[in-house]
Amino acid sequence: MLDKSDMKNERFSSYYKAQHIIPEEEWDQFMEALRRPLPTTFRIAGSREIAHALNDAINKTYVPLLSDVVFEDDVVPPPSRIPWYPEGLAWQFNVSKKVLRKQQAFKKFHSFLVHETEVGNISRQEAVSMLPPLFLDVQPHHKVVDMCAAPGSKTAQLLEALHSQDTATATSIPPGLLIANDSDSKRAHLLIHQSARLPSPAFMVTNLDASIFPVLRLPVTTTDSRRGVKKSRNQLLFDRILCDVPCSGDGTLRKNIGIWKRWQPMDGNGLHSLQTRILQRAMRMLEPDGRIVYSTCSLNPVENEAVIAAALNSNPDFQLIDVSSQLPELVRRPGISSWAPTVNRSINTTFNTWAAYNETLSEEQRGDSKISETHWPPANAESLQLQHCMRIYPHLQDTGGFFVAVLERKPRQSRHASVAAKRDAEEAEITVPEAKKAKLDLGGIPEPQPSTSSLPTPMSEDDNSRSLMSDTVEADIPAASDAKKDTFKGKAKLSDPSFKEMPYTFLEHNDPTLLSCIDQLHLTASFPSSNVLVRNPEGDAVRSFYLTNDLVKAVVLNNDYTRMRLMTSGTKVITKQEAGRGLEAQFRVLGEGLPVVLPYIDPSVIMDAEFATLRTLLITYYPLCTSFSDPFRTAIESRSPGSHIVRFPAGQSNDSTLSHDLLLPLWKSNVSVALMIDKKAKSLRLFGEDITTAPRDGMAGDVAPDEGAENEDEDSHLEDEGDDVAEL
């Protein structure tokens, strides 16, 4: 642990004083704030109905409980709402770990937070990290991409906005989509794990270098049937793009105290080019009336205003948007129009222009230099209205340091804007030397089949040894929608053969296995059976069914999944349980898939049960059917073995309260039943303690309850959410 007296760095102080980011009279206050521990902050996640119920519980139960706490003769302040967060759904408290461990009231509150975080109702997230999704203003119909998404806290906010019409028990299927992208494959898998908290048919995860994000295609929409009229697939442009780019991270000094020792300004200098290229790529991917939010957890103008200025000057169709009237209780400072980059670690800020610096370099030094003209303020800095950028400083509202900028296209006729936007994106595809392109042998490959996203490729555990840049292919890969079935001969070549994820194959709506599943689970005719996919080369319904919306399906079918390095698509909702020899396979609804499938389950087959039944199901892993009281005993004994849904109505018992109806998946064997959920997490949520007992081994015919997320490809470890600090 670093002592407060050691929290200093002369280069840091010299550099930022030279930038004049803080008025001289506030400098000591700013530095003192940086040395204080960061408060614990969290926001209430999930549907609005659940969020407000949970918020009321905090406000009415825990705030009064913690209002008069004294620990070791010091008054401990209770949790308080973050004043600028919409609907009061974000909180902060600032107590030491010693208080959390030893003071009983705070210990109970901390346990409550941990339990709710485990089930996805609370997201522990730094306050300033909550800002970019709020300024992005995502609606359910929007096409959204999070360019640098891991670890996923902002992605979760975007998903929640896309699902703003969800209820406490059922998930909507929004018409839009969210692509969460990260260049690191392990961090991309973390995104998949995080998404299990809010299962979404509108969600995709890709593993790409954001600065060369490829053009994605959609089906042809023209109705022009004239001969000779060229028909080409439409390009997918996005309504909302978040560029929360990798950065040096000195705004996180309060929680990453190691930065005090290692900080040096060349980190920011080295990231400037990548940050600029990511933002420029986003500009070319945006719909004419779309919006981009650029953000960093850095204080450095070279990573902030300099990037914005470089991007605006490279694409004059864009402008900064004044959002100073939004979130009025957020205390912020305007962006700056003048800064002084340093050319070395010793904080040499004496060069007023890049030209002056460049004259001092030899030809060899110029070739090796990573400092460019865009590191300096441009001549037109004032006209770019950089003051519309937002700077968040730690001493203003007890937060971390942060930077946010909101960009949109300048108003013009939408038709011309759309044409220009598509042309920009087309032209932006990165040209890769022939030696680095994957060789495509399209002559021997038939057209792909109508229900698969691409050709088969083997699965492997990991694929971190390759460079994203080396296999970028700019040729248009044949869309899966042009295919014919059962015509592949030999091993076909893919756009990116090194990508080892399984392909995505949509089942036909009349697939016999899918029809059997629909019948067993009593799904209604409105179930979107045409949007069910599986993950195996043959397209067989062998294990798990994923559900997507129409737009995600269109993206999968019209793009080579290896080229877009697609890690997951839609959400897993149903799994198959193999039966004995000669018996028909059984299907069950997954715990995390139930909110998605619930609107399509015949209401007449949903069983009702009392709270006492729920307690029994939680205490015992495989209770016998005969152990229950009527009417549930009679109801469950009359059901055939397999998957069932049970509803526990809202109400209050002696030791717990249900604020809304609770619907859970149940599996019945010949003589016993089991809740198909993580029982420990549910027990902690309802009763504040783990009331479960260890499961009995060797229960023939029983199915193990779902312990957490059902994604077998994912990391099981969840870390606290933070911001994307580049490792240099």
XYZ file of C-alpha atoms in Angstrom:
728
model
C 0.000 0.000 0.000
C 1.407 3.376 -1.011
C 1.632 5.948 1.761
C -0.120 9.232 1.055
C 3.164 11.117 1.345
C 4.549 9.012 -1.522
C 1.663 9.882 -3.849
C 3.574 12.353 -5.941
C 5.240 12.485 -9.324
C 7.179 15.547 -10.386
C 6.765 14.813 -14.082
C 2.982 14.560 -13.619
C 2.820 17.915 -11.832
C 5.136 19.680 -14.288
C 3.313 18.363 -17.329
C -0.223 19.193 -16.233
C 0.728 22.601 -14.891
C 2.100 23.324 -18.372
C -1.265 22.312 -19.880
C -3.230 24.719 -17.648
C -6.024 22.176 -17.287
C -6.665 23.332 -13.704
C -6.789 26.959 -12.491
C -3.791 27.737 -10.311
C -5.979 28.435 -7.290
C -7.495 24.902 -7.534
C -4.258 22.992 -8.079
C -3.673 21.939 -4.451
C -7.303 20.912 -4.097
C -7.034 18.868 -7.318
C -3.870 17.075 -6.165
C -5.254 16.391 -2.696
C -8.364 14.799 -4.252
C -6.163 12.532 -6.369
C -4.535 11.185 -3.200
C -7.815 10.209 -1.531
C -9.314 6.736 -2.039
C -12.107 6.607 -4.594
C -15.623 6.129 -3.159
C -17.414 2.861 -3.881
C -20.033 3.529 -6.540
C -22.684 1.322 -8.084
C -25.798 1.618 -10.190
C -29.041 -0.329 -10.189
C -29.218 -2.440 -13.336
C -31.829 -4.534 -15.121
C -35.420 -3.630 -16.024
C -36.867 -0.400 -14.698
C -39.453 -2.273 -12.653
C -36.809 -4.280 -10.800
C -34.444 -1.303 -10.608
C -36.958 0.948 -8.869
C -38.002 -1.798 -6.451
C -34.369 -2.385 -5.514
C -33.734 1.344 -5.268
C -36.615 1.688 -2.848
C -35.191 -1.127 -0.736
C -31.856 0.693 -0.478
C -33.488 4.022 0.292
C -36.045 2.748 2.814
C -34.092 -0.064 4.466
C -30.357 0.480 4.258
C -30.023 4.272 4.296
C -31.926 4.569 7.624
C -29.994 1.584 9.000
C -26.675 3.244 8.151
C -27.551 6.846 8.983
C -26.292 6.974 12.561
C -23.329 4.623 12.454
C -20.325 5.464 14.640
C -17.186 3.362 14.277
C -14.166 3.891 16.522
C -15.535 7.299 17.572
C -15.964 8.481 13.962
C -19.335 9.111 12.311
C -19.611 7.014 9.139
C -21.710 8.633 6.383
C -24.505 6.498 4.875
C -24.791 5.726 1.153
C -25.967 8.666 -0.951
C -27.352 8.993 -4.451
C -25.079 10.244 -7.233
C -26.916 13.508 -7.931
C -26.615 13.603 -11.722
C -27.537 9.985 -12.532
C -31.039 9.684 -14.060
C -33.887 8.594 -11.788
C -31.543 8.389 -8.787
C -30.456 4.868 -9.748
C -26.755 5.261 -8.882
C -25.207 5.416 -5.404
C -21.915 5.958 -3.656
C -20.491 5.434 -0.196
C -17.049 6.087 1.159
C -16.029 3.806 4.005
C -12.869 1.845 4.716
C -12.569 -1.910 4.309
C -12.164 -2.136 8.062
C -15.646 -0.663 8.550
C -17.135 -3.059 5.984
C -15.566 -6.048 7.732
C -16.302 -5.165 11.356
C -19.277 -2.786 11.568
C -22.375 -4.993 11.508
C -24.753 -2.658 9.646
C -22.244 -1.909 6.885
C -21.220 -5.563 6.786
C -24.846 -6.465 6.083
C -25.102 -3.756 3.404
C -21.902 -4.913 1.754
C -23.187 -8.493 1.716
C -26.392 -7.247 0.092
C -24.380 -5.467 -2.628
C -22.276 -8.547 -3.318
C -25.331 -10.779 -3.640
C -27.197 -8.375 -5.917
C -24.100 -7.948 -8.063
C -23.834 -11.724 -8.453
C -27.359 -11.958 -9.862
C -26.910 -8.929 -12.108
C -29.199 -6.425 -10.381
C -26.346 -4.141 -9.355
C -23.316 -3.081 -11.369
C -20.272 -1.936 -9.424
C -18.943 0.757 -11.682
C -16.924 3.940 -11.292
C -19.219 6.971 -11.416
C -17.526 8.706 -14.361
C -17.587 5.425 -16.288
C -21.394 5.678 -16.316
C -21.328 8.905 -18.343
C -20.594 7.863 -21.960
C -23.658 5.592 -22.360
C -25.885 8.312 -20.906
C -24.701 10.872 -23.482
C -25.037 8.297 -26.263
C -28.834 8.203 -25.677
C -29.512 4.694 -27.021
C -33.081 3.735 -27.991
C -34.432 0.179 -28.589
C -34.404 0.566 -32.384
C -30.813 1.799 -32.620
C -27.936 -0.062 -34.255
C -25.100 0.359 -31.735
C -21.432 -0.610 -31.653
C -19.137 -0.382 -28.637
C -15.745 -0.232 -30.345
C -13.525 -1.005 -27.309
C -16.020 -2.685 -24.998
C -14.165 -4.726 -22.348
C -14.485 -5.093 -19.409
C -18.149 -4.448 -20.147
C -19.701 -2.024 -17.655
C -20.596 0.494 -20.367
C -21.722 -2.328 -22.657
C -24.161 -3.427 -19.953
C -25.567 0.103 -19.786
C -26.028 0.138 -23.550
C -27.802 -3.229 -23.428
C -30.107 -1.967 -20.701
C -30.991 1.070 -22.837
C -31.679 -1.221 -25.800
C -33.964 -3.244 -23.489
C -35.705 -0.306 -21.851
C -39.084 -1.939 -22.557
C -38.305 -5.095 -20.549
C -40.517 -6.040 -17.613
C -39.561 -7.590 -14.288
C -40.222 -11.101 -15.603
C -39.811 -10.959 -19.397
C -37.172 -9.674 -21.795
C -38.262 -7.786 -24.891
C -36.713 -8.445 -28.282
C -35.646 -4.973 -29.416
C -35.456 -4.292 -33.166
C -31.961 -2.785 -32.876
C -28.652 -4.447 -32.080
C -25.503 -3.968 -30.032
C -22.103 -5.163 -31.219
C -19.569 -5.220 -28.394
C -16.060 -5.367 -29.799
C -12.662 -5.829 -28.204
C -9.302 -6.554 -29.801
C -8.233 -8.945 -27.027
C -9.849 -12.387 -27.280
C -9.814 -13.073 -23.526
C -11.433 -9.722 -22.806
C -13.982 -10.454 -25.527
C -14.887 -13.671 -23.698
C -15.365 -11.592 -20.545
C -17.922 -9.531 -22.478
C -19.844 -12.722 -23.276
C -19.878 -13.636 -19.593
C -21.070 -10.174 -18.634
C -23.907 -10.306 -21.163
C -25.400 -13.319 -19.351
C -26.632 -10.833 -16.726
C -28.960 -9.367 -19.344
C -29.599 -12.009 -22.017
C -30.325 -10.309 -25.322
C -31.231 -11.631 -28.778
C -29.897 -8.289 -30.073
C -26.334 -8.799 -28.809
C -23.141 -9.735 -30.687
C -19.486 -9.851 -29.612
C -16.607 -9.431 -32.059
C -12.830 -9.646 -31.622
C -11.405 -6.987 -33.953
C -8.937 -4.137 -34.055
C -11.365 -1.216 -33.747
C -9.228 1.014 -35.954
C -9.811 -1.298 -38.932
C -13.315 -2.510 -38.085
C -14.571 -4.112 -41.319
C -17.533 -3.103 -43.443
C -20.546 -5.241 -42.517
C -23.291 -6.028 -45.007
C -27.066 -6.270 -44.901
C -29.433 -7.795 -47.479
C -30.453 -5.911 -50.624
C -33.561 -3.825 -50.025
C -34.118 -2.448 -53.555
C -37.325 -3.433 -55.303
C -35.996 -2.440 -58.731
C -36.471 -5.552 -60.881
C -35.114 -4.076 -64.108
C -32.548 -6.166 -65.888
C -29.081 -4.736 -65.807
C -29.636 -2.837 -62.541
C -26.735 -3.726 -60.268
C -27.870 -5.124 -56.939
C -25.347 -5.099 -54.115
C -25.743 -5.706 -50.425
C -26.352 -2.678 -48.238
C -23.774 -1.588 -45.738
C -24.584 -1.667 -42.047
C -24.181 1.846 -40.654
C -24.677 2.525 -36.954
C -26.972 4.990 -35.165
C -24.805 5.105 -32.060
C -21.085 4.413 -31.654
C -19.153 4.422 -28.386
C -15.390 4.952 -28.625
C -14.195 4.464 -25.055
C -10.662 4.044 -26.303
C -7.552 2.533 -24.668
C -5.725 5.300 -22.813
C -2.895 5.990 -20.389
C -5.423 6.043 -17.565
C -4.045 8.749 -15.299
C -7.605 9.768 -14.451
C -7.781 6.528 -12.428
C -4.955 7.470 -10.030
C -7.306 7.248 -7.051
C -7.862 3.523 -7.529
C -4.745 2.577 -9.539
C -2.204 4.085 -7.184
C 0.689 2.362 -8.944
C 0.396 5.040 -11.632
C 1.972 7.510 -9.198
C 5.305 5.689 -9.544
C 5.306 4.889 -13.257
C 3.526 7.850 -14.866
C 5.310 9.496 -17.760
C 3.834 11.597 -20.605
C 5.102 9.491 -23.492
C 2.390 6.932 -22.746
C -0.216 9.361 -23.978
C 1.932 10.388 -26.931
C 2.202 6.772 -28.018
C -1.556 6.150 -27.898
C -2.605 9.294 -29.770
C -2.392 7.708 -33.232
C -4.421 4.620 -32.320
C -7.068 6.708 -30.586
C -7.379 8.973 -33.615
C -7.684 6.058 -36.027
C -10.424 4.435 -33.921
C -12.443 7.667 -33.904
C -11.912 8.214 -37.631
C -13.098 4.681 -38.351
C -16.201 5.281 -36.241
C -16.987 8.427 -38.226
C -17.063 6.387 -41.415
C -19.389 3.794 -39.877
C -22.032 6.259 -38.666
C -25.529 6.808 -40.026
C -26.136 10.369 -41.297
C -28.216 11.267 -38.225
C -26.155 9.163 -35.800
C -24.061 10.052 -32.769
C -20.570 9.166 -31.548
C -19.341 9.469 -27.976
C -15.558 9.508 -27.531
C -14.215 9.044 -24.002
C -11.060 8.305 -22.022
C -10.104 7.997 -18.378
C -7.111 10.236 -19.093
C -6.473 13.882 -18.265
C -4.000 14.302 -21.122
C -5.100 16.696 -23.913
C -2.954 14.750 -26.391
C -5.328 11.801 -25.840
C -8.407 13.987 -25.682
C -8.791 17.344 -27.433
C -5.893 16.597 -29.797
C -7.635 13.414 -30.964
C -10.952 15.221 -31.420
C -9.284 18.029 -33.371
C -7.408 15.600 -35.630
C -10.574 13.620 -36.360
C -12.684 16.735 -37.051
C -10.074 18.154 -39.413
C -9.864 14.838 -41.267
C -13.651 14.698 -41.643
C -15.204 18.188 -41.815
C -18.725 16.735 -42.060
C -18.649 16.280 -38.272
C -19.005 18.687 -35.370
C -18.929 18.634 -31.587
C -22.320 18.815 -29.877
C -22.980 21.047 -26.888
C -24.503 18.788 -24.212
C -23.899 21.162 -21.296
C -27.644 21.281 -20.581
C -27.841 17.504 -20.144
C -27.286 16.029 -16.668
C -27.371 19.542 -15.155
C -26.149 18.377 -11.736
C -22.928 17.012 -13.232
C -20.110 19.442 -12.470
C -17.794 19.581 -15.478
C -15.241 21.812 -17.103
C -15.110 22.680 -20.816
C -12.532 21.262 -23.177
C -9.377 23.282 -23.846
C -8.176 24.747 -27.161
C -4.526 25.159 -26.266
C -2.032 22.628 -24.938
C 1.714 21.976 -25.034
C 2.781 18.405 -25.841
C 6.084 17.185 -24.510
C 8.567 15.587 -26.877
C 10.365 13.499 -24.256
C 10.078 12.107 -20.735
C 11.743 15.148 -19.206
C 8.686 17.302 -19.967
C 10.138 19.430 -22.754
C 7.140 21.528 -23.784
C 9.110 24.366 -25.382
C 8.133 23.614 -28.988
C 5.091 25.665 -29.923
C 4.504 23.799 -33.183
C 5.272 20.437 -34.709
C 7.267 22.150 -37.467
C 9.573 23.725 -34.898
C 10.143 20.342 -33.267
C 10.563 18.542 -36.589
C 13.348 20.895 -37.663
C 15.486 19.669 -34.770
C 15.343 16.037 -35.928
C 17.644 14.254 -38.310
C 16.158 12.307 -41.228
C 16.591 9.060 -39.308
C 14.959 10.522 -36.189
C 12.015 11.775 -38.237
C 11.449 8.285 -39.587
C 11.424 6.805 -36.082
C 9.424 9.554 -34.367
C 5.915 8.683 -33.182
C 5.085 12.313 -32.512
C 3.014 13.827 -35.294
C 1.632 17.221 -36.212
C -1.751 16.329 -34.688
C -0.192 16.165 -31.201
C -0.195 19.990 -31.279
C -3.238 22.275 -31.321
C -4.250 22.929 -34.944
C -4.392 26.461 -36.333
C -8.191 26.254 -36.396
C -8.539 24.963 -32.828
C -10.850 27.794 -31.779
C -13.275 27.207 -34.662
C -13.599 23.508 -33.792
C -15.479 24.487 -30.604
C -13.433 22.182 -28.418
C -15.052 23.820 -25.406
C -18.016 21.494 -26.057
C -15.855 18.612 -24.817
C -16.276 17.745 -21.128
C -13.527 17.362 -18.556
C -14.348 15.731 -15.207
C -11.887 16.383 -12.382
C -11.642 14.467 -9.056
C -12.020 17.510 -6.797
C -15.306 18.640 -8.367
C -17.616 15.813 -7.235
C -15.327 13.271 -5.570
C -14.866 11.133 -8.714
C -12.109 9.900 -10.980
C -10.790 11.984 -13.863
C -12.541 11.611 -17.206
C -13.025 13.087 -20.677
C -16.144 12.915 -22.872
C -16.933 14.372 -26.293
C -20.143 14.002 -28.308
C -19.950 14.206 -32.101
C -22.570 14.235 -34.845
C -22.661 14.973 -38.544
C -23.407 18.525 -39.546
C -26.993 18.977 -40.787
C -27.513 18.490 -44.516
C -29.932 16.795 -46.859
C -30.318 13.244 -45.634
C -30.117 11.642 -49.063
C -26.750 13.176 -49.857
C -25.525 12.480 -46.337
C -26.449 8.816 -46.589
C -24.671 8.403 -49.901
C -21.584 10.171 -48.597
C -21.577 8.136 -45.386
C -21.708 4.853 -47.232
C -19.020 6.013 -49.662
C -16.773 7.089 -46.775
C -17.094 3.699 -45.140
C -16.447 1.860 -48.397
C -13.318 3.884 -49.068
C -12.106 3.391 -45.519
C -11.532 -0.323 -45.825
C -7.881 -0.758 -45.011
C -5.611 -1.831 -47.827
C -3.381 -4.672 -46.680
C -0.230 -5.747 -48.539
C -0.680 -8.898 -50.612
C 1.726 -10.797 -48.395
C -0.551 -10.228 -45.399
C -3.843 -11.119 -47.064
C -5.320 -14.545 -46.556
C -5.444 -16.268 -49.922
C -8.980 -16.762 -51.159
C -9.719 -19.647 -53.489
C -13.298 -18.803 -54.345
C -13.351 -20.665 -57.620
C -13.887 -24.062 -56.037
C -16.280 -22.892 -53.317
C -19.999 -23.156 -54.037
C -22.413 -20.546 -52.878
C -22.958 -20.781 -49.102
C -26.105 -22.357 -47.743
C -29.140 -20.224 -46.886
C -29.115 -20.909 -43.187
C -25.453 -20.714 -42.265
C -23.215 -17.749 -41.635
C -20.114 -19.268 -43.174
C -18.164 -22.420 -43.793
C -17.121 -24.831 -41.046
C -13.947 -24.333 -39.091
C -12.540 -26.371 -36.202
C -12.770 -25.217 -32.601
C -9.768 -24.571 -30.386
C -9.318 -23.410 -26.821
C -7.641 -20.104 -27.565
C -6.178 -18.149 -30.426
C -4.096 -15.374 -28.973
C -0.892 -15.983 -30.908
C -1.922 -14.125 -34.060
C -1.961 -10.447 -34.939
C -5.307 -8.921 -35.860
C -3.622 -6.794 -38.471
C -2.041 -9.663 -40.340
C -5.226 -11.311 -41.519
C -7.414 -8.352 -42.380
C -9.054 -9.181 -45.666
C -10.681 -6.437 -47.659
C -12.230 -8.571 -50.375
C -15.990 -8.950 -50.119
C -16.633 -12.464 -48.862
C -19.676 -14.227 -50.370
C -22.652 -13.798 -48.101
C -24.111 -16.821 -46.458
C -27.536 -15.951 -47.822
C -26.463 -16.879 -51.357
C -25.764 -20.535 -50.485
C -26.899 -23.970 -51.467
C -26.897 -26.870 -49.091
C -24.851 -30.066 -49.160
C -22.563 -28.950 -51.979
C -19.283 -28.459 -50.112
C -16.483 -30.723 -51.194
C -13.241 -30.926 -49.305
C -12.068 -28.252 -46.878
C -13.076 -24.798 -48.086
C -10.891 -21.788 -47.400
C -12.175 -19.009 -45.180
C -11.461 -15.306 -44.977
C -9.610 -15.869 -41.723
C -8.720 -19.552 -41.283
C -6.880 -18.739 -38.037
C -10.156 -17.818 -36.307
C -11.155 -20.976 -34.450
C -14.682 -20.254 -33.219
C -17.550 -22.502 -34.295
C -19.793 -21.229 -37.108
C -23.326 -19.902 -36.678
C -26.035 -21.939 -38.392
C -29.693 -20.938 -38.394
C -32.125 -23.829 -38.315
C -34.971 -24.063 -40.767
C -38.257 -23.153 -39.087
C -39.528 -26.678 -39.813
C -36.426 -28.495 -38.544
C -37.744 -31.714 -36.909
C -35.642 -31.315 -33.781
C -36.709 -27.695 -33.377
C -40.371 -28.633 -33.870
C -40.024 -31.317 -31.195
C -38.499 -28.730 -28.850
C -41.314 -26.262 -29.500
C -43.888 -28.962 -28.807
C -42.231 -30.180 -25.590
C -41.828 -26.694 -24.150
C -45.327 -25.610 -25.194
C -44.101 -22.623 -27.173
C -46.776 -20.677 -29.034
C -46.980 -20.013 -32.767
C -45.518 -16.534 -32.191
C -42.146 -17.984 -31.147
C -39.570 -16.717 -33.705
C -38.440 -20.195 -34.768
C -36.739 -18.810 -37.896
C -34.264 -16.966 -35.655
C -32.898 -20.008 -33.803
C -29.248 -20.845 -34.414
C -26.803 -23.555 -33.344
C -23.006 -23.587 -33.079
C -21.541 -26.516 -34.985
C -20.203 -27.061 -38.509
C -22.944 -29.451 -39.594
C -25.825 -27.278 -38.406
C -27.238 -30.104 -36.284
C -29.404 -29.288 -33.284
C -27.085 -31.220 -31.002
C -26.982 -29.244 -27.765
C -27.861 -25.569 -27.321
C -30.252 -23.250 -29.132
C -29.530 -19.521 -29.426
C -32.142 -16.905 -30.274
C -31.500 -13.693 -32.224
C -33.628 -10.876 -33.526
C -34.139 -10.220 -37.244
C -31.338 -7.663 -37.546
C -28.713 -9.852 -35.879
C -29.768 -12.728 -38.128
C -29.340 -10.518 -41.185
C -25.826 -9.540 -40.087
C -24.828 -13.158 -39.460
C -26.207 -14.406 -42.769
C -24.668 -11.669 -44.893
C -21.126 -11.662 -43.485
C -18.333 -14.182 -43.099
C -18.198 -14.828 -39.356
C -14.423 -15.374 -39.489
C -13.848 -12.014 -41.142
C -15.851 -10.213 -38.481
C -14.339 -12.533 -35.836
C -17.742 -13.187 -34.321
C -17.452 -14.587 -30.783
C -21.145 -14.872 -29.945
C -24.481 -13.927 -31.426
C -27.861 -13.690 -29.735
C -28.446 -15.421 -26.425
C -28.549 -19.061 -25.385
C -32.095 -19.965 -24.347
C -32.658 -23.741 -24.600
C -30.486 -26.824 -24.150
C -31.069 -30.452 -25.032
C -30.880 -33.286 -22.529
C -30.119 -36.634 -24.127
C -32.560 -39.379 -23.143
C -31.949 -43.104 -22.900
C -31.691 -45.422 -25.882
C -34.821 -45.365 -27.999
C -36.300 -42.403 -26.126
C -36.909 -38.930 -27.489
C -34.466 -36.225 -26.354
C -35.751 -33.755 -23.788
C -35.319 -29.964 -23.905
C -35.215 -27.466 -21.084
C -35.309 -23.699 -20.832
C -32.131 -22.252 -19.339
C -32.381 -20.045 -16.284
C -30.884 -17.031 -18.045
C -32.922 -17.791 -21.179
C -36.304 -17.864 -19.441
C -36.964 -14.088 -19.568
C -36.461 -14.237 -23.358
C -38.591 -17.342 -23.934
C -41.305 -16.571 -21.371
C -43.516 -14.405 -23.640
C -43.805 -17.404 -26.009
C -44.707 -20.086 -23.434
C -48.356 -21.104 -23.333
C -49.608 -19.457 -20.099
C -51.838 -22.444 -19.305
C -48.844 -24.731 -18.667
C -47.176 -22.429 -16.110
C -47.659 -23.825 -12.608
C -48.378 -21.658 -9.572
C -46.810 -22.366 -6.203
C -46.631 -20.823 -2.754
C -43.607 -19.278 -1.058
C -43.176 -22.337 1.170
C -42.669 -24.433 -1.969
C -39.955 -22.075 -3.143
C -38.188 -22.399 0.176
C -38.257 -26.190 -0.068
C -36.927 -26.080 -3.629
C -34.063 -23.853 -2.515
C -33.151 -25.785 0.632
C -33.071 -29.181 -1.052
C -31.452 -29.720 -4.428
C -33.619 -32.663 -5.488
C -36.726 -32.774 -3.253
C -39.103 -35.677 -3.851
C -42.458 -34.815 -5.386
C -44.131 -36.430 -2.376
C -42.408 -33.985 -0.011
C -44.587 -31.061 -1.087
C -48.018 -30.086 0.154
C -51.035 -29.698 -2.071
C -51.926 -28.113 -4.386
C -48.344 -28.110 -5.742
C -47.834 -31.821 -5.007
C -50.812 -32.848 -7.101
C -49.845 -30.439 -9.877
C -46.236 -31.626 -10.154
C -47.100 -35.323 -9.873
C -49.499 -34.956 -12.797
C -46.776 -33.525 -15.032
C -44.607 -35.664 -17.251
C -40.827 -35.696 -16.713
C -39.034 -32.775 -18.319
C -38.870 -28.977 -18.244
C -41.580 -26.912 -16.557
C -42.071 -23.313 -15.459
C -43.322 -22.418 -11.995
C -44.611 -19.002 -10.887
C -44.392 -17.690 -7.322
C -46.780 -14.717 -6.943
C -45.650 -11.442 -5.418
C -46.211 -11.260 -1.706
C -44.676 -11.415 1.744
C -43.786 -14.326 3.995
C -42.363 -14.408 7.496
C -38.768 -13.978 6.370
C -38.837 -12.591 2.838
C -40.736 -10.484 0.324
C -41.344 -10.876 -3.396
C -41.919 -7.455 -4.955
C -43.056 -9.015 -8.242
C -44.013 -12.434 -9.583
C -41.035 -14.776 -9.739
C -40.918 -17.320 -12.580
C -38.301 -20.070 -12.510
C -37.438 -23.107 -14.639
C -38.038 -26.491 -13.038
C -36.874 -29.951 -14.074
C -38.896 -32.993 -13.115
C -37.474 -36.505 -13.133
C -39.539 -39.595 -12.343
C -39.715 -38.960 -8.596
C -38.019 -35.634 -7.816
C -37.771 -32.029 -8.998
C -35.010 -29.425 -9.158
C -34.872 -25.690 -9.733
C -32.664 -25.024 -12.746
C -30.953 -21.934 -11.333
C -28.034 -20.973 -9.138
C -29.808 -21.736 -5.867
C -27.226 -20.136 -3.636
C -27.497 -16.763 -5.375
C -31.296 -16.858 -5.285
C -31.267 -17.892 -1.630
C -28.977 -15.015 -0.705
C -31.215 -12.602 -2.600
C -34.463 -13.716 -0.969
C -33.380 -14.603 2.556
C -30.084 -12.770 3.042
C -28.334 -16.076 3.738
C -27.510 -19.350 2.027
C -30.239 -21.807 3.061
C -29.309 -24.479 0.516
C -27.934 -27.889 1.406
C -25.330 -29.841 -0.555
C -26.775 -31.761 -3.511
C -26.963 -35.523 -3.287
C -24.621 -37.364 -5.598
C -25.674 -39.999 -8.081
C -29.258 -38.883 -8.596
C -30.033 -40.991 -11.626
C -32.115 -39.217 -14.202
C -31.718 -35.800 -12.600
C -30.182 -32.799 -14.296
C -27.688 -30.590 -12.499
C -29.067 -27.119 -11.778
C -27.661 -24.235 -13.786
C -24.914 -22.757 -11.640
C -24.458 -19.323 -13.148
C -24.096 -18.558 -16.828
C -24.591 -21.357 -19.349
C -21.832 -20.267 -21.706
C -19.292 -23.052 -21.747
C -16.766 -20.972 -23.686
C -16.574 -18.208 -21.132
C -14.345 -17.067 -18.341
C -15.867 -17.863 -14.957
C -14.106 -14.998 -13.211
C -15.755 -11.597 -12.967
C -13.688 -8.627 -11.923
C -14.829 -5.227 -10.728
C -15.677 -2.919 -13.578
C -13.301 -0.135 -14.487
C -12.062 1.745 -17.490
C -9.888 0.622 -20.333
C -6.340 1.555 -19.422
C -3.837 0.592 -22.068
C -0.980 -1.662 -21.031
C 2.163 -0.017 -22.323
